[in-house]
CSV table of N, CA, C and O in Angstrom, one decimal:
chain,number,residue,atom,x,y,z
A,1,PHE,N,-83.0,-39.8,-88.8
A,1,PHE,CA,-83.2,-39.7,-87.7
A,1,PHE,C,-81.4,-40.3,-86.4
A,1,PHE,O,-82.3,-40.9,-85.7
A,2,ALA,N,-80.6,-39.9,-87.5
A,2,ALA,CA,-79.5,-39.9,-87.1
A,2,ALA,C,-79.3,-39.3,-85.5
A,2,ALA,O,-78.8,-39.8,-84.4
A,3,GLY,N,-80.0,-37.6,-85.6
A,3,GLY,CA,-79.3,-36.8,-84.6
A,3,GLY,C,-77.9,-36.9,-83.8
A,3,GLY,O,-77.0,-37.5,-84.5
A,4,LEU,N,-77.9,-35.9,-83.1
A,4,LEU,CA,-77.2,-35.6,-82.5
A,4,LEU,C,-76.5,-36.3,-81.6
A,4,LEU,O,-76.9,-36.4,-80.6
A,5,ARG,N,-75.2,-36.7,-81.8
A,5,ARG,CA,-74.6,-37.4,-80.6
A,5,ARG,C,-74.6,-37.0,-79.2
A,5,ARG,O,-74.2,-35.9,-79.3
A,6,THR,N,-74.4,-37.6,-77.7
A,6,THR,CA,-75.1,-37.5,-76.6
A,6,THR,C,-75.1,-38.4,-75.9
A,6,THR,O,-74.0,-39.2,-76.6
A,7,ASP,N,-74.5,-37.2,-74.5
A,7,ASP,CA,-73.3,-38.1,-73.6
A,7,ASP,C,-74.5,-38.7,-73.2
A,7,ASP,O,-75.9,-38.9,-73.0
A,8,GLN,N,-73.8,-39.8,-71.5
A,8,GLN,CA,-75.0,-40.0,-71.3
A,8,GLN,C,-76.3,-39.5,-70.1
A,8,GLN,O,-76.9,-39.7,-69.2
A,9,HIS,N,-75.9,-37.9,-70.3
A,9,HIS,CA,-77.0,-36.6,-69.7
A,9,HIS,C,-78.0,-36.2,-70.5
A,9,HIS,O,-77.7,-34.9,-70.5
A,10,ALA,N,-77.1,-36.6,-72.7
A,10,ALA,CA,-77.4,-35.9,-72.8
A,10,ALA,C,-76.9,-34.7,-73.6
A,10,ALA,O,-77.9,-33.4,-74.0
A,11,ARG,N,-76.1,-34.2,-73.3
A,11,ARG,CA,-75.6,-33.3,-73.1
A,11,ARG,C,-74.8,-33.5,-74.9
A,11,ARG,O,-74.6,-34.6,-75.1
A,12,VAL,N,-74.9,-32.1,-75.9
A,12,VAL,CA,-74.8,-32.6,-76.6
A,12,VAL,C,-73.4,-32.4,-77.0
A,12,VAL,O,-72.1,-31.6,-76.4
A,13,LEU,N,-73.3,-33.8,-77.9
A,13,LEU,CA,-70.8,-33.3,-77.9
A,13,LEU,C,-70.5,-33.0,-79.3
A,13,LEU,O,-71.1,-32.9,-80.0
A,14,ASP,N,-69.4,-32.1,-79.1
A,14,ASP,CA,-69.1,-31.6,-80.8
A,14,ASP,C,-68.1,-32.3,-81.4
A,14,ASP,O,-68.2,-33.8,-81.1
A,15,ASP,N,-67.7,-32.3,-82.7
A,15,ASP,CA,-66.5,-33.3,-83.9
A,15,ASP,C,-65.6,-34.1,-83.1
A,15,ASP,O,-65.3,-35.1,-82.8
A,16,ALA,N,-64.9,-32.9,-80.9
A,16,ALA,CA,-63.9,-33.3,-81.3
A,16,ALA,C,-64.9,-34.5,-79.6
A,16,ALA,O,-63.7,-34.7,-78.9
A,17,GLY,N,-65.7,-34.8,-79.9
A,17,GLY,CA,-66.8,-35.5,-79.1
A,17,GLY,C,-66.1,-34.7,-77.2
A,17,GLY,O,-67.1,-35.5,-76.5
A,18,GLN,N,-66.1,-33.1,-77.2
A,18,GLN,CA,-66.0,-32.6,-75.9
A,18,GLN,C,-67.2,-32.5,-75.8
A,18,GLN,O,-68.4,-31.7,-77.0
A,19,THR,N,-68.1,-31.5,-74.7
A,19,THR,CA,-70.1,-31.6,-74.8
A,19,THR,C,-69.5,-29.7,-74.4
A,19,THR,O,-68.8,-29.1,-75.0
A,20,ILE,N,-70.9,-29.6,-74.9
A,20,ILE,CA,-70.5,-27.7,-75.3
A,20,ILE,C,-72.1,-27.7,-73.5
A,20,ILE,O,-73.0,-27.9,-73.9
A,21,PRO,N,-71.2,-27.1,-73.5
A,21,PRO,CA,-72.1,-26.2,-72.6
A,21,PRO,C,-73.5,-26.1,-72.5
A,21,PRO,O,-73.8,-25.1,-73.4
A,22,GLY,N,-74.0,-26.5,-72.1
A,22,GLY,CA,-75.3,-25.5,-71.7
A,22,GLY,C,-76.3,-26.6,-72.5
A,22,GLY,O,-77.5,-26.0,-72.7
A,23,LEU,N,-76.3,-27.2,-73.7
A,23,LEU,CA,-76.6,-27.5,-74.7
A,23,LEU,C,-77.1,-28.9,-74.7
A,23,LEU,O,-76.0,-30.3,-74.7
A,24,TYR,N,-78.2,-29.7,-74.5
A,24,TYR,CA,-78.5,-30.8,-74.4
A,24,TYR,C,-80.1,-31.3,-76.1
A,24,TYR,O,-80.3,-30.3,-76.4
A,25,ALA,N,-79.7,-32.8,-75.9
A,25,ALA,CA,-80.6,-32.8,-77.0
A,25,ALA,C,-81.1,-34.5,-76.6
A,25,ALA,O,-80.6,-35.1,-75.5
A,26,VAL,N,-82.8,-34.1,-76.8
A,26,VAL,CA,-83.4,-35.8,-76.2
A,26,VAL,C,-83.9,-35.8,-77.3
A,26,VAL,O,-84.6,-35.0,-78.6
A,27,GLY,N,-85.0,-37.1,-77.3
A,27,GLY,CA,-86.5,-37.2,-78.8
A,27,GLY,C,-85.4,-37.6,-80.3
A,27,GLY,O,-84.9,-37.5,-79.9
A,28,ASN,N,-86.0,-37.5,-81.3
A,28,ASN,CA,-85.2,-36.8,-82.4
A,28,ASN,C,-84.5,-35.9,-82.7
A,28,ASN,O,-84.0,-36.1,-83.4
A,29,ASP,N,-83.9,-35.5,-81.7
A,29,ASP,CA,-83.1,-34.4,-82.1
A,29,ASP,C,-81.3,-34.9,-82.1
A,29,ASP,O,-80.6,-34.5,-82.2
A,30,MET,N,-81.4,-36.2,-81.0
A,30,MET,CA,-80.7,-36.7,-80.5
A,30,MET,C,-80.2,-38.5,-81.3
A,30,MET,O,-81.1,-38.3,-81.4
A,31,ALA,N,-79.4,-38.6,-81.5
A,31,ALA,CA,-79.1,-40.0,-81.8
A,31,ALA,C,-79.5,-41.0,-81.0
A,31,ALA,O,-79.5,-41.1,-79.8
A,32,ASN,N,-80.8,-42.2,-81.2
A,32,ASN,CA,-81.1,-42.6,-80.3
A,32,ASN,C,-80.9,-44.1,-80.2
A,32,ASN,O,-79.9,-44.4,-81.1
A,33,VAL,N,-81.2,-44.3,-79.7
A,33,VAL,CA,-80.6,-46.0,-79.6
A,33,VAL,C,-81.3,-47.6,-79.9
A,33,VAL,O,-80.6,-48.7,-80.5
A,34,LEU,N,-82.2,-46.9,-81.3
A,34,LEU,CA,-82.4,-47.1,-83.2
A,34,LEU,C,-81.4,-47.2,-83.7
A,34,LEU,O,-81.8,-48.3,-84.7
A,35,GLY,N,-80.5,-46.1,-83.7
A,35,GLY,CA,-79.6,-46.0,-84.2
A,35,GLY,C,-79.8,-46.3,-86.0
A,35,GLY,O,-79.5,-45.8,-86.7
A,36,GLY,N,-81.3,-44.7,-85.3
A,36,GLY,CA,-81.3,-43.9,-86.9
A,36,GLY,C,-82.3,-44.6,-87.5
A,36,GLY,O,-83.0,-44.1,-88.3
A,37,ASN,N,-82.8,-46.2,-87.1
A,37,ASN,CA,-84.4,-46.7,-87.6
A,37,ASN,C,-85.6,-45.0,-87.0
A,37,ASN,O,-85.2,-45.6,-85.7
A,38,TYR,N,-86.3,-45.4,-88.4
A,38,TYR,CA,-87.7,-45.3,-87.8
A,38,TYR,C,-88.9,-46.6,-87.4
A,38,TYR,O,-89.1,-46.9,-88.5
A,39,SER,N,-89.4,-47.5,-86.8
A,39,SER,CA,-90.1,-49.0,-86.6
A,39,SER,C,-91.0,-48.3,-87.0
A,39,SER,O,-91.7,-48.8,-86.9
A,40,GLY,N,-91.7,-47.6,-85.7
A,40,GLY,CA,-92.8,-46.8,-85.8
A,40,GLY,C,-93.4,-45.6,-84.6
A,40,GLY,O,-93.0,-45.1,-84.8
A,41,GLY,N,-94.4,-45.3,-84.9
A,41,GLY,CA,-95.1,-44.0,-84.5
A,41,GLY,C,-94.7,-44.2,-82.9
A,41,GLY,O,-95.0,-45.2,-83.2
A,42,GLY,N,-94.2,-43.1,-82.4
A,42,GLY,CA,-94.6,-42.7,-81.1
A,42,GLY,C,-93.7,-43.9,-80.0
A,42,GLY,O,-92.9,-43.5,-79.6
A,43,ILE,N,-92.4,-44.7,-81.0
A,43,ILE,CA,-91.2,-45.2,-80.6
A,43,ILE,C,-90.5,-44.4,-80.6
A,43,ILE,O,-89.3,-45.1,-79.0
A,44,THR,N,-90.3,-43.0,-80.1
A,44,THR,CA,-88.9,-42.6,-79.3
A,44,THR,C,-89.8,-41.4,-78.1
A,44,THR,O,-89.1,-40.7,-77.9
A,45,LEU,N,-90.7,-41.9,-78.2
A,45,LEU,CA,-91.5,-41.1,-77.0
A,45,LEU,C,-90.7,-41.8,-75.5
A,45,LEU,O,-90.8,-41.2,-74.8
A,46,GLY,N,-90.7,-43.3,-75.4
A,46,GLY,CA,-89.9,-42.9,-74.4
A,46,GLY,C,-88.9,-43.0,-74.4
A,46,GLY,O,-88.2,-42.6,-72.7
A,47,PRO,N,-87.4,-43.3,-75.2
A,47,PRO,CA,-85.9,-42.4,-75.0
A,47,PRO,C,-86.4,-41.0,-74.6
A,47,PRO,O,-85.8,-41.3,-74.7
A,48,GLY,N,-87.5,-40.4,-74.9
A,48,GLY,CA,-88.0,-38.9,-74.9
A,48,GLY,C,-87.3,-38.4,-73.9
A,48,GLY,O,-87.3,-37.9,-73.1
A,49,MET,N,-88.5,-39.4,-73.5
A,49,MET,CA,-88.9,-38.6,-71.6
A,49,MET,C,-88.0,-39.2,-71.0
A,49,MET,O,-87.9,-38.7,-69.8
A,50,THR,N,-87.5,-39.9,-71.7
A,50,THR,CA,-86.0,-41.0,-70.4
A,50,THR,C,-85.5,-39.9,-70.5
A,50,THR,O,-85.2,-39.6,-69.3
A,51,PHE,N,-84.6,-39.7,-71.5
A,51,PHE,CA,-83.5,-39.2,-71.2
A,51,PHE,C,-83.9,-36.5,-71.5
A,51,PHE,O,-82.9,-36.2,-70.6
A,52,GLY,N,-85.1,-37.0,-71.2
A,52,GLY,CA,-85.1,-35.5,-71.0
A,52,GLY,C,-85.4,-35.0,-69.5
A,52,GLY,O,-85.1,-34.6,-68.9
A,53,TYR,N,-85.5,-36.4,-68.4
A,53,TYR,CA,-85.2,-36.1,-67.3
A,53,TYR,C,-84.5,-36.7,-67.3
A,53,TYR,O,-83.8,-35.9,-65.8
A,54,ILE,N,-83.1,-37.3,-67.8
A,54,ILE,CA,-82.0,-37.5,-67.3
A,54,ILE,C,-81.2,-35.9,-67.5
A,54,ILE,O,-80.8,-34.9,-66.4
A,55,ALA,N,-81.5,-35.4,-68.2
A,55,ALA,CA,-81.4,-34.0,-68.8
A,55,ALA,C,-81.5,-32.9,-68.2
A,55,ALA,O,-81.2,-32.4,-67.9
A,56,GLY,N,-83.0,-32.9,-67.5
A,56,GLY,CA,-83.4,-31.7,-66.5
A,56,GLY,C,-82.5,-32.1,-64.4
A,56,GLY,O,-82.2,-31.7,-64.7
A,57,LEU,N,-81.9,-34.1,-64.4
A,57,LEU,CA,-81.7,-33.9,-63.9
A,57,LEU,C,-80.3,-33.4,-63.4
A,57,LEU,O,-80.4,-32.6,-62.6
A,58,HIS,N,-80.2,-33.3,-64.4
A,58,HIS,CA,-78.4,-32.8,-64.5
A,58,HIS,C,-78.5,-31.3,-65.1
A,58,HIS,O,-77.2,-30.6,-64.4
A,59,ALA,N,-79.1,-31.0,-65.6
A,59,ALA,CA,-79.3,-29.6,-66.0
A,59,ALA,C,-79.3,-29.0,-64.3
A,59,ALA,O,-79.1,-27.6,-63.7
A,60,ALA,N,-80.5,-29.5,-63.5
A,60,ALA,CA,-80.8,-28.9,-62.7
A,60,ALA,C,-79.4,-28.7,-61.6
A,60,ALA,O,-79.7,-28.8,-60.2
A,61,GLY,N,-78.0,-30.3,-62.2
A,61,GLY,CA,-77.4,-30.1,-61.2
A,61,GLY,C,-78.0,-30.7,-59.7
A,61,GLY,O,-76.9,-31.0,-58.9
A,62,LEU,N,-78.9,-31.5,-60.3
A,62,LEU,CA,-78.9,-32.9,-59.5
A,62,LEU,C,-78.0,-34.0,-59.3
A,62,LEU,O,-78.4,-35.1,-58.9
A,63,ARG,N,-77.6,-33.9,-61.2
A,63,ARG,CA,-77.0,-35.4,-60.7
A,63,ARG,C,-75.7,-35.0,-61.8
A,63,ARG,O,-75.6,-34.0,-62.3
A,64,SER,N,-74.5,-35.2,-61.2
A,64,SER,CA,-73.3,-35.1,-62.0
A,64,SER,C,-72.4,-36.5,-62.4
A,64,SER,O,-73.5,-37.8,-62.3
């Protein structure tokens, strides 16, 4: 549950900490707010929905 490193817009970061253009990760695919711990079923739904919304807004050019 460690996931990929992302920025505040859910954009995936490479090894140098630079964003990878057009690549976003949310839910279990991103490094989660729980630090890789899985404390129970459904715990990743809230962050997944929140960062999915944030990523969608950014991808659509509605947030910078």
